[in-house]
Rosetta silent file (secondary structure, phi, psi, omega in degrees, C-alpha in Angstrom):
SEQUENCE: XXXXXXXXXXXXXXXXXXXXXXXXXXXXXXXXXXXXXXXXXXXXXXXXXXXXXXXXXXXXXXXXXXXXXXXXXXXXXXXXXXXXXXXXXXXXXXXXXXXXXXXXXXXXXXXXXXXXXXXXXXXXXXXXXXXXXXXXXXXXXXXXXXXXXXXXXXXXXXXXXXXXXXXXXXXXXXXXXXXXXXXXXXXXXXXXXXXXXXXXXXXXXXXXXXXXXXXXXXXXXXXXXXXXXXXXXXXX
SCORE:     score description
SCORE:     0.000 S_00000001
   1 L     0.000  118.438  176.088   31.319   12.592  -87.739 S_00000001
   2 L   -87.816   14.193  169.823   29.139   10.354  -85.572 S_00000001
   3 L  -139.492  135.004  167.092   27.875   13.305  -83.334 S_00000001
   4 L  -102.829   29.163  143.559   26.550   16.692  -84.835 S_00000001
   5 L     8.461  105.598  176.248   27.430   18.779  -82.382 S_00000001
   6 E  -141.791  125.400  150.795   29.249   22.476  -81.684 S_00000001
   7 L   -66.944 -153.112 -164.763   31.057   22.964  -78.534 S_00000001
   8 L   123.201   98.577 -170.271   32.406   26.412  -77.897 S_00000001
   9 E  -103.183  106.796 -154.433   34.837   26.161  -75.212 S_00000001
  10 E     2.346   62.867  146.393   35.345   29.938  -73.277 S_00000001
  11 E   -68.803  129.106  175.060   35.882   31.353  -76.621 S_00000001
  12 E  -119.532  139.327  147.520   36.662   35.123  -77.240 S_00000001
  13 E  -140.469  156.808  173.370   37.317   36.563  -79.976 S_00000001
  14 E  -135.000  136.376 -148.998   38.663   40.111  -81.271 S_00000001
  15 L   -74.558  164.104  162.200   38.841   41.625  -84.692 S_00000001
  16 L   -42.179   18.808  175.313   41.933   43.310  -85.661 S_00000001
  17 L  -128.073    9.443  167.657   40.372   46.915  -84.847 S_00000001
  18 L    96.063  -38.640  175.774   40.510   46.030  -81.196 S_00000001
  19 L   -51.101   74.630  177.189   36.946   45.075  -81.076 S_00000001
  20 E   -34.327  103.191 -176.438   36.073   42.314  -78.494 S_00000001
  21 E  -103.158  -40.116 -160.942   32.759   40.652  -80.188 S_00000001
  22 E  -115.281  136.124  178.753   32.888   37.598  -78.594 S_00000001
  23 E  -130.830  135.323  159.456   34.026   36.970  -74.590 S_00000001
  24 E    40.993   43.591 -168.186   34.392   34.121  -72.750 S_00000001
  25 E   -58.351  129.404  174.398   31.411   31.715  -74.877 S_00000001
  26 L  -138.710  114.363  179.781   30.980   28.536  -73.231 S_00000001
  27 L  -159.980  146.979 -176.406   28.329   26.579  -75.089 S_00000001
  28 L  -125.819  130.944  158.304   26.974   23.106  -76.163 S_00000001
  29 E  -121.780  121.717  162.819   24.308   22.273  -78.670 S_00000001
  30 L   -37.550  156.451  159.581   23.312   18.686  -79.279 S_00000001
  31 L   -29.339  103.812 -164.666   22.351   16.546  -81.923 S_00000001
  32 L    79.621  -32.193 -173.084   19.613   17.130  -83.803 S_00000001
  33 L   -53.366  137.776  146.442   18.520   20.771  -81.690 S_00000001
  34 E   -89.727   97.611 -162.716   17.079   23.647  -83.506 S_00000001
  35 E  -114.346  142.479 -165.902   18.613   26.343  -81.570 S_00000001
  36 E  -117.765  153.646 -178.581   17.445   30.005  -82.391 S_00000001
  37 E  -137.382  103.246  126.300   20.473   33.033  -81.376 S_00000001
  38 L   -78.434  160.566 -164.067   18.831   36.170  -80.266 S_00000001
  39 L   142.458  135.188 -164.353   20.304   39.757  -79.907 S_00000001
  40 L   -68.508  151.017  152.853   20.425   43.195  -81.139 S_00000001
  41 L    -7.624  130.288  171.876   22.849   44.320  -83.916 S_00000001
  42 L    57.934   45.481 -177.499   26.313   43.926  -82.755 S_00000001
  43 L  -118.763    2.306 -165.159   25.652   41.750  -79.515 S_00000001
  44 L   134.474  -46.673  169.168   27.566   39.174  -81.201 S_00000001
  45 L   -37.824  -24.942 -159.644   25.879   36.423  -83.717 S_00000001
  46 H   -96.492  -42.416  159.848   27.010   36.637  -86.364 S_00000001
  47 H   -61.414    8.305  174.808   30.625   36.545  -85.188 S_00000001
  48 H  -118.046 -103.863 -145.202   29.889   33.161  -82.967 S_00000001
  49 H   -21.887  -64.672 -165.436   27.907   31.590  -86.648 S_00000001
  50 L   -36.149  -22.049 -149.306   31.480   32.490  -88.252 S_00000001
  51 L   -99.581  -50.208  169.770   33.524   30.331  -86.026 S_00000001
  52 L   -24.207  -50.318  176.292   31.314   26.979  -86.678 S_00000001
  53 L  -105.699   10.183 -174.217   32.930   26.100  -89.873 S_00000001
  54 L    86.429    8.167  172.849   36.376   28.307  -89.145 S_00000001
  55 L   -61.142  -22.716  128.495   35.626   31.471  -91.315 S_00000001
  56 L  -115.976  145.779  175.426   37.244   32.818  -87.931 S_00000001
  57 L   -84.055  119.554 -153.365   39.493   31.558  -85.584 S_00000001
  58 L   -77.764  155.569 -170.583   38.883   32.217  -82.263 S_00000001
  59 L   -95.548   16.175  134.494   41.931   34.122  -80.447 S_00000001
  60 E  -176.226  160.710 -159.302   41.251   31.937  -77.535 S_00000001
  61 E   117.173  178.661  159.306   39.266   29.166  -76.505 S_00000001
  62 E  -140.441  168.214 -154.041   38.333   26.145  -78.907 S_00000001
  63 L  -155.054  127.974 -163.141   35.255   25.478  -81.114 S_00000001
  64 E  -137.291  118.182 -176.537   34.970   21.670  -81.314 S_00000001
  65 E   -87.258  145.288  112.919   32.449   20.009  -84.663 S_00000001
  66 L    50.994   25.835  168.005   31.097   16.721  -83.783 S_00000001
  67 L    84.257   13.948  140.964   34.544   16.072  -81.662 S_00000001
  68 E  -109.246  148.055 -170.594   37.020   17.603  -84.059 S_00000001
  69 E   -63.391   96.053  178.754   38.807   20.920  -82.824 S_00000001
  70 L   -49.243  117.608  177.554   38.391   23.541  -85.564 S_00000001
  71 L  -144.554 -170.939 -169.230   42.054   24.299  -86.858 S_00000001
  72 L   -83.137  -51.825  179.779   43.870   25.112  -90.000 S_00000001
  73 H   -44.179  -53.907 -134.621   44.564   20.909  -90.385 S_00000001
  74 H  -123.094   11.283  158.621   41.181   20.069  -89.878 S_00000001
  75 H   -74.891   24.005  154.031   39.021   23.241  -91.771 S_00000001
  76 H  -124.272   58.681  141.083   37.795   21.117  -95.201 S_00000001
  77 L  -131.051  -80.901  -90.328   36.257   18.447  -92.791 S_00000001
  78 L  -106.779  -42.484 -175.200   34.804   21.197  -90.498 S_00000001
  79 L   -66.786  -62.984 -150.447   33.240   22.775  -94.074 S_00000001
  80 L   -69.917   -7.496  166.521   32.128   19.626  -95.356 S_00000001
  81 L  -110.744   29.162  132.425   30.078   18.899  -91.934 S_00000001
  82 L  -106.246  131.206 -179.238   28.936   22.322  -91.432 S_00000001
  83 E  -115.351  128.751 -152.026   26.968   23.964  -93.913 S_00000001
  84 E  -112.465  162.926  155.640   26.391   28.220  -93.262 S_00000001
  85 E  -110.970   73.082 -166.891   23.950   29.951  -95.037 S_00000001
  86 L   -83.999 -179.724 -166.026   24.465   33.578  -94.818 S_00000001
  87 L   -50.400  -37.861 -161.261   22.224   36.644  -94.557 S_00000001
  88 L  -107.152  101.743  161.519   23.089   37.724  -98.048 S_00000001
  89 H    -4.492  -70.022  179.878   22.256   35.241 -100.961 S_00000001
  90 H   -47.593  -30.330 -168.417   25.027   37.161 -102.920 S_00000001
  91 H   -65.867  -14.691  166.963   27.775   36.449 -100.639 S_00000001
  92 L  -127.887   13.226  166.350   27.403   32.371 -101.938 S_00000001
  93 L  -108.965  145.922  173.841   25.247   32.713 -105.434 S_00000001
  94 L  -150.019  -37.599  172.195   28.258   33.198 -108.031 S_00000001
  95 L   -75.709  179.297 -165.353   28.163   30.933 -110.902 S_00000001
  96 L   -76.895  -35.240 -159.789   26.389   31.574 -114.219 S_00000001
  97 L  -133.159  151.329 -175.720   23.703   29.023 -113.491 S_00000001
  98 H   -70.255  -27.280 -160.854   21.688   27.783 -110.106 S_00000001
  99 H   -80.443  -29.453  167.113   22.907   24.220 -111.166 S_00000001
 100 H   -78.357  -26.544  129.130   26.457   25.208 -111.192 S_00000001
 101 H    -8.343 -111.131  170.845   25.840   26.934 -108.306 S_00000001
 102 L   -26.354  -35.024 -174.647   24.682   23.654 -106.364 S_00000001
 103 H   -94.768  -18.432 -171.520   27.701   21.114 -107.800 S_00000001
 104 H   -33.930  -56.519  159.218   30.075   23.846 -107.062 S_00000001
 105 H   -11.870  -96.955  161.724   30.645   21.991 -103.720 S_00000001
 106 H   -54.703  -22.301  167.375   30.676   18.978 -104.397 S_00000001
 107 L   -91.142  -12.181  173.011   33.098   19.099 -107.541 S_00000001
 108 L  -112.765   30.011  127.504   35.423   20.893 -105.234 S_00000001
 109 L   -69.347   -2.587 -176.997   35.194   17.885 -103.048 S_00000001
 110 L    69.025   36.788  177.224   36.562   15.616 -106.012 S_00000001
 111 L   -83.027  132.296 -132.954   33.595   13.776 -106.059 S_00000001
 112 L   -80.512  147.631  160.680   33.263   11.424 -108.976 S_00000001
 113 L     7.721  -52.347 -166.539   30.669   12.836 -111.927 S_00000001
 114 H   -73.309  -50.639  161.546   27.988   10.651 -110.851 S_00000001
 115 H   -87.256   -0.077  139.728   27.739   11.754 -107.097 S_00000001
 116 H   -57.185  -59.114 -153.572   28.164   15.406 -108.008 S_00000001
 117 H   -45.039  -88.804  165.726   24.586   14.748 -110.263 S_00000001
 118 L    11.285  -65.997  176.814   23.226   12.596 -107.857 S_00000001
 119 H   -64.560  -48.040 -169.580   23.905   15.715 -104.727 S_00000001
 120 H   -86.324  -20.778  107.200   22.640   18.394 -106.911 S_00000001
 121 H    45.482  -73.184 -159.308   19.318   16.043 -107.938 S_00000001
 122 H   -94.876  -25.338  162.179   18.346   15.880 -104.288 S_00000001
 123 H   -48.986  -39.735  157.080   19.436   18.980 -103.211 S_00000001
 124 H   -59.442  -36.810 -159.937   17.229   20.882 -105.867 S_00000001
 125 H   -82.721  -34.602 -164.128   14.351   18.386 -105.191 S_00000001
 126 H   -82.142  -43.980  157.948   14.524   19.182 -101.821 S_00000001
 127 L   -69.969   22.437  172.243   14.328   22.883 -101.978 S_00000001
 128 L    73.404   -2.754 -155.934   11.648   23.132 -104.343 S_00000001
 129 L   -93.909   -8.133  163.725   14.469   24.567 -107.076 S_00000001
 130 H    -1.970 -112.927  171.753   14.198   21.966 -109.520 S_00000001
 131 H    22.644  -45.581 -178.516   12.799   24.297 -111.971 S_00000001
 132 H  -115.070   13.553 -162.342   15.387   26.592 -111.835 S_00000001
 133 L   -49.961  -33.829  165.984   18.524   24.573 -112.264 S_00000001
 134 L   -84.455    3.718 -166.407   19.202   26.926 -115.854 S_00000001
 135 L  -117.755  146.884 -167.917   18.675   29.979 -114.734 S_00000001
 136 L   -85.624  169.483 -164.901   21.323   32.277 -113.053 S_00000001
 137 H   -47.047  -59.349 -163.881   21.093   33.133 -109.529 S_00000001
 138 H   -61.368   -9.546  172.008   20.629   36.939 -110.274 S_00000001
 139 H   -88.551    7.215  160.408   17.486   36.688 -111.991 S_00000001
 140 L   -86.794  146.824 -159.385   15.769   35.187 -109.005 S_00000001
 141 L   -49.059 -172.380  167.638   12.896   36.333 -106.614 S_00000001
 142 L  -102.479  -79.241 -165.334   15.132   36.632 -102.784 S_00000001
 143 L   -12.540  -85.289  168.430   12.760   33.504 -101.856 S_00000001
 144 H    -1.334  -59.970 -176.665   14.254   31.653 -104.759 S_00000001
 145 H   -52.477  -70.228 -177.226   17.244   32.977 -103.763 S_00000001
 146 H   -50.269  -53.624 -170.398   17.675   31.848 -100.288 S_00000001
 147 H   -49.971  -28.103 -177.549   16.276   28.339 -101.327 S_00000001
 148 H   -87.451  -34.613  147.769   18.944   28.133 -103.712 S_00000001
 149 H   -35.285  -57.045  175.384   21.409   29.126 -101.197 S_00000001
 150 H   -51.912  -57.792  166.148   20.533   26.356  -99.154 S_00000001
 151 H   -37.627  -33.554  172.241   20.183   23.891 -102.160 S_00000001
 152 H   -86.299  -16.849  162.817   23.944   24.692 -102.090 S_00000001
 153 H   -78.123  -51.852  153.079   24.847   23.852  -98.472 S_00000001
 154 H   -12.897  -80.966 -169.740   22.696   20.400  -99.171 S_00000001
 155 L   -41.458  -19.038 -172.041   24.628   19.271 -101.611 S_00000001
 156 L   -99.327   13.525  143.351   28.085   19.089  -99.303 S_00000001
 157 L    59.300   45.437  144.430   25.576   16.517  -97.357 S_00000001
 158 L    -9.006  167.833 -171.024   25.983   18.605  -94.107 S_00000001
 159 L  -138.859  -45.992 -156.946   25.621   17.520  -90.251 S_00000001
 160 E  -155.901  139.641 -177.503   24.790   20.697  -89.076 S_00000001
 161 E  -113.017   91.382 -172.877   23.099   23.959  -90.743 S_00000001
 162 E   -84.460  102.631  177.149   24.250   27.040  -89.606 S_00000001
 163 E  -120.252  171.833  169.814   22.035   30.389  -90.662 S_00000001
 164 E  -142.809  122.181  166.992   22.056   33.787  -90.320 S_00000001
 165 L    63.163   56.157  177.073   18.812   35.979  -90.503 S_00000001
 166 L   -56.764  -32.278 -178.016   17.134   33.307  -93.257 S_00000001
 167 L   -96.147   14.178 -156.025   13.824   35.127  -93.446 S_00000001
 168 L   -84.812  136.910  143.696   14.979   38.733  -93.495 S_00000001
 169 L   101.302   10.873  174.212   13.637   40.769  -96.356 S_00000001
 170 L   -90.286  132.162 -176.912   11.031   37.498  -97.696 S_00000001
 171 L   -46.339 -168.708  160.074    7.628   38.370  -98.539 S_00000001
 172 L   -70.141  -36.044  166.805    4.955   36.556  -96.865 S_00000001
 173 H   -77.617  -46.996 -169.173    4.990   33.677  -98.770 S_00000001
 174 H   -77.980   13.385  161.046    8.216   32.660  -99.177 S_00000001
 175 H   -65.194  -58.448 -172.144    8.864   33.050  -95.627 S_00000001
 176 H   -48.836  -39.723  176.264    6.117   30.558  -95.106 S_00000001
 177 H   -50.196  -43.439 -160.186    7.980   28.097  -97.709 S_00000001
 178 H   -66.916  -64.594  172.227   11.579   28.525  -96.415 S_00000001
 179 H   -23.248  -64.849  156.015   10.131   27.923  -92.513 S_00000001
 180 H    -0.089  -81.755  170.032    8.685   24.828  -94.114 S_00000001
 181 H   -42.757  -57.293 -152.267   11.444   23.887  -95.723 S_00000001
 182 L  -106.515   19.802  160.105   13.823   23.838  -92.574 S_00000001
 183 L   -71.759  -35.680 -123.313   10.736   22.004  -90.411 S_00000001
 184 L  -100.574    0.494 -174.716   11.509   19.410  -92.668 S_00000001
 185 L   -71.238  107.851  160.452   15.564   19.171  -91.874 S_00000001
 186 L   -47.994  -59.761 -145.501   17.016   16.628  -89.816 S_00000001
 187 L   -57.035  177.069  174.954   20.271   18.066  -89.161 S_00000001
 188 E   -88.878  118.972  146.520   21.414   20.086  -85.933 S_00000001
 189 E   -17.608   61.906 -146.545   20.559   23.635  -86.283 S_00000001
 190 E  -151.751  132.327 -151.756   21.610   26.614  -85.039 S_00000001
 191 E  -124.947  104.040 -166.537   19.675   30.108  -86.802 S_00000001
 192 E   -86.851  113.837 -163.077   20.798   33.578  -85.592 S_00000001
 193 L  -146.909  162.294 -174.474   17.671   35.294  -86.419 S_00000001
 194 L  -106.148   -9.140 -177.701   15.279   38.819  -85.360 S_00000001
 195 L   -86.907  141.051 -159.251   11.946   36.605  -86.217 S_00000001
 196 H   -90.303  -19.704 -168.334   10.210   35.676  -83.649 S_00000001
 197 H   -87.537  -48.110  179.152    7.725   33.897  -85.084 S_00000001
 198 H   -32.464  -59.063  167.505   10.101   31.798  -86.700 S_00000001
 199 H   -46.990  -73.879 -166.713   11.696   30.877  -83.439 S_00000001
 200 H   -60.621  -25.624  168.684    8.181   29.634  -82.164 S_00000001
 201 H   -50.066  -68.745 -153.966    7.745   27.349  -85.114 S_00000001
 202 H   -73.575  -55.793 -171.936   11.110   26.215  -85.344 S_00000001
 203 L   -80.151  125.412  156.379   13.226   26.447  -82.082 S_00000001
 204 L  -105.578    9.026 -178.784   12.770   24.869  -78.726 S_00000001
 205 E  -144.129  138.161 -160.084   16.008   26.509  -77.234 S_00000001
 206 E  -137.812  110.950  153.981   16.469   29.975  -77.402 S_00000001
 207 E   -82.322  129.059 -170.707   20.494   31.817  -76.703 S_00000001
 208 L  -111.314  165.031  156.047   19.988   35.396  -76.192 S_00000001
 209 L  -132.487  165.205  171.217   23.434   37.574  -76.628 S_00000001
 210 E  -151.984  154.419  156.192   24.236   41.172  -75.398 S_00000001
 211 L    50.831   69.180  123.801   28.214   42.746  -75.672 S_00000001
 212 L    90.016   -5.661  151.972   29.412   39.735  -77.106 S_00000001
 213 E  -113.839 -165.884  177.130   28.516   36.716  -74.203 S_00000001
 214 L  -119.427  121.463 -172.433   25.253   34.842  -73.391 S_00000001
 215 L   -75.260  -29.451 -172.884   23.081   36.056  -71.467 S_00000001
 216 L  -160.506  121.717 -168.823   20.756   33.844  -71.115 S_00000001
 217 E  -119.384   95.259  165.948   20.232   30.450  -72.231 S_00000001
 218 E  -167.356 -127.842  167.281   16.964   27.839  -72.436 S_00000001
 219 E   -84.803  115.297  149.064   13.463   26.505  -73.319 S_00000001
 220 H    41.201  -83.148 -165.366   12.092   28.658  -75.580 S_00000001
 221 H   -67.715  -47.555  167.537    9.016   29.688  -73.775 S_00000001
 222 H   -53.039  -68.423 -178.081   10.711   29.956  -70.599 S_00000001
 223 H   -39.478  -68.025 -172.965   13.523   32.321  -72.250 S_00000001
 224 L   -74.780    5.822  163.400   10.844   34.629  -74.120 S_00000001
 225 L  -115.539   20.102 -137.945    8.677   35.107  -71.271 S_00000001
 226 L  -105.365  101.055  173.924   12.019   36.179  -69.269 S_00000001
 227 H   -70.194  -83.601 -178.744   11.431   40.248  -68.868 S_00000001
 228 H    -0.011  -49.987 -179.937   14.921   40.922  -67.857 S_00000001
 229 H   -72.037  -47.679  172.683   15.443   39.012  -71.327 S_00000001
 230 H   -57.012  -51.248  167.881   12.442   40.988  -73.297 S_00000001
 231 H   -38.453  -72.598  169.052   14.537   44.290  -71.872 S_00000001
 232 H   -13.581  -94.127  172.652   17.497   43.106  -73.410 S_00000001
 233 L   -74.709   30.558 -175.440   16.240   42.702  -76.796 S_00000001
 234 L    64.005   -7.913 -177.442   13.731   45.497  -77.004 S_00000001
 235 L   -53.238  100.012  156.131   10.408   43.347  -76.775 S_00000001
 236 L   -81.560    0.000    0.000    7.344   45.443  -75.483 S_00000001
């Protein structure tokens, strides 16, 4: 893909239980942007994050990668340039070992021997996880965890890094590490998250949700000094 991109073209979507989470999204993030997604529980996030690489399909609208159209044809290019990171380590540590873990990917891209190594190499090196390349997933710290999570999106050599709630339930340090860690990220961005602090580090563009659209959309600073917006999201 020669643009990293996500479109979201008046997308809605509603789960089989009738629930409308997402209405009428119309949204562009650029190249390179670290975009932070605020909103309370159920306004929406997590169900827009889903849609980036096609874990749902929206039931109308289109969700466009780096200028291809997310569809059933064209979801294992839409994985292999979006990489998601979800809230819960467990939902993507599975194998016996963090190393098998990491190549998991990439061997079920058919990639030859050499450039599976190669991917999990710098993906470990890059998360700090070296270290821990024998040991399974469940015997790790949740810092650890999440890092290794990540270490596993790396490796499929990514465009665009999708998370949700990265810092929730990390001590103090390994907040400070992972925040670090994703200063240090090229790719385009986009972090559905409740910290705030994070968001001032990380994010210069801030998407608020409420019921499922966007409410409000801009620079950072601008956004979060927005009362109408602090109402919204509980902020005294």
């Amino acid at each position: 893909m020669s643009h990293h991109y996500i479109k979201f073209t008046n997308v809605s979507y509603t789960y089989p239980d009738g629930y409308k989470a997402l209405k009428d999204i119309d949204l562009y993030i650029a190249h390179g942007e670290r975009v932070a997604l605020l909103g309370n529980n159920g306004a929406g996030k997590s169900t827009l994050l889903l849609h980036c690489n096609g874990l749902l399909k929206a039931t109308s609208g289109e969700v466009n990668i780096g200028g291809i159209p997310v569809t059933k044809k064209t979801i294992s290019d839409i994985r292999r340039s979006v990489g998601m990171v979800f809230q819960d380590p467990d939902d993507q540590l599975f194998m016996p070992t963090v190393e098998e873990d990491v190549a998991f990917g990439p061997i079920n891209m058919n990639l030859p021997p050499k450039e599976v190594e190669e991917r999990v190499f710098m993906a470990l090196e890059k998360t700090g996880t070296t270290h821990l390349r024998t040991k399974s997933p469940l015997n790790l710290s949740g810092g650890q965890q999440r890092r290794v999570a990540i270490a596993t999106v790396l490796a499929m050599n990514p465009s665009v890094l999708v998370m949700d709630e990265p810092t929730s339930n990390l001590d103090f340090g390994a907040r400070r590490e992972l925040i670090n860690l994703l200063k240090t990220f090229s790719h385009t961005q986009i972090i559905a998250t409740h910290d705030l602090g994070l968001v001032n580090e990380l994010c210069n563009r801030v998407i608020v949700m409420n019921e499922g659209k966007i409410v409000a959309d801009g620079e950072r600073d601008t956004i979060l000094a927005d009362l109408n917006v602090l109402q919204i999201l509980h902020i005294e």
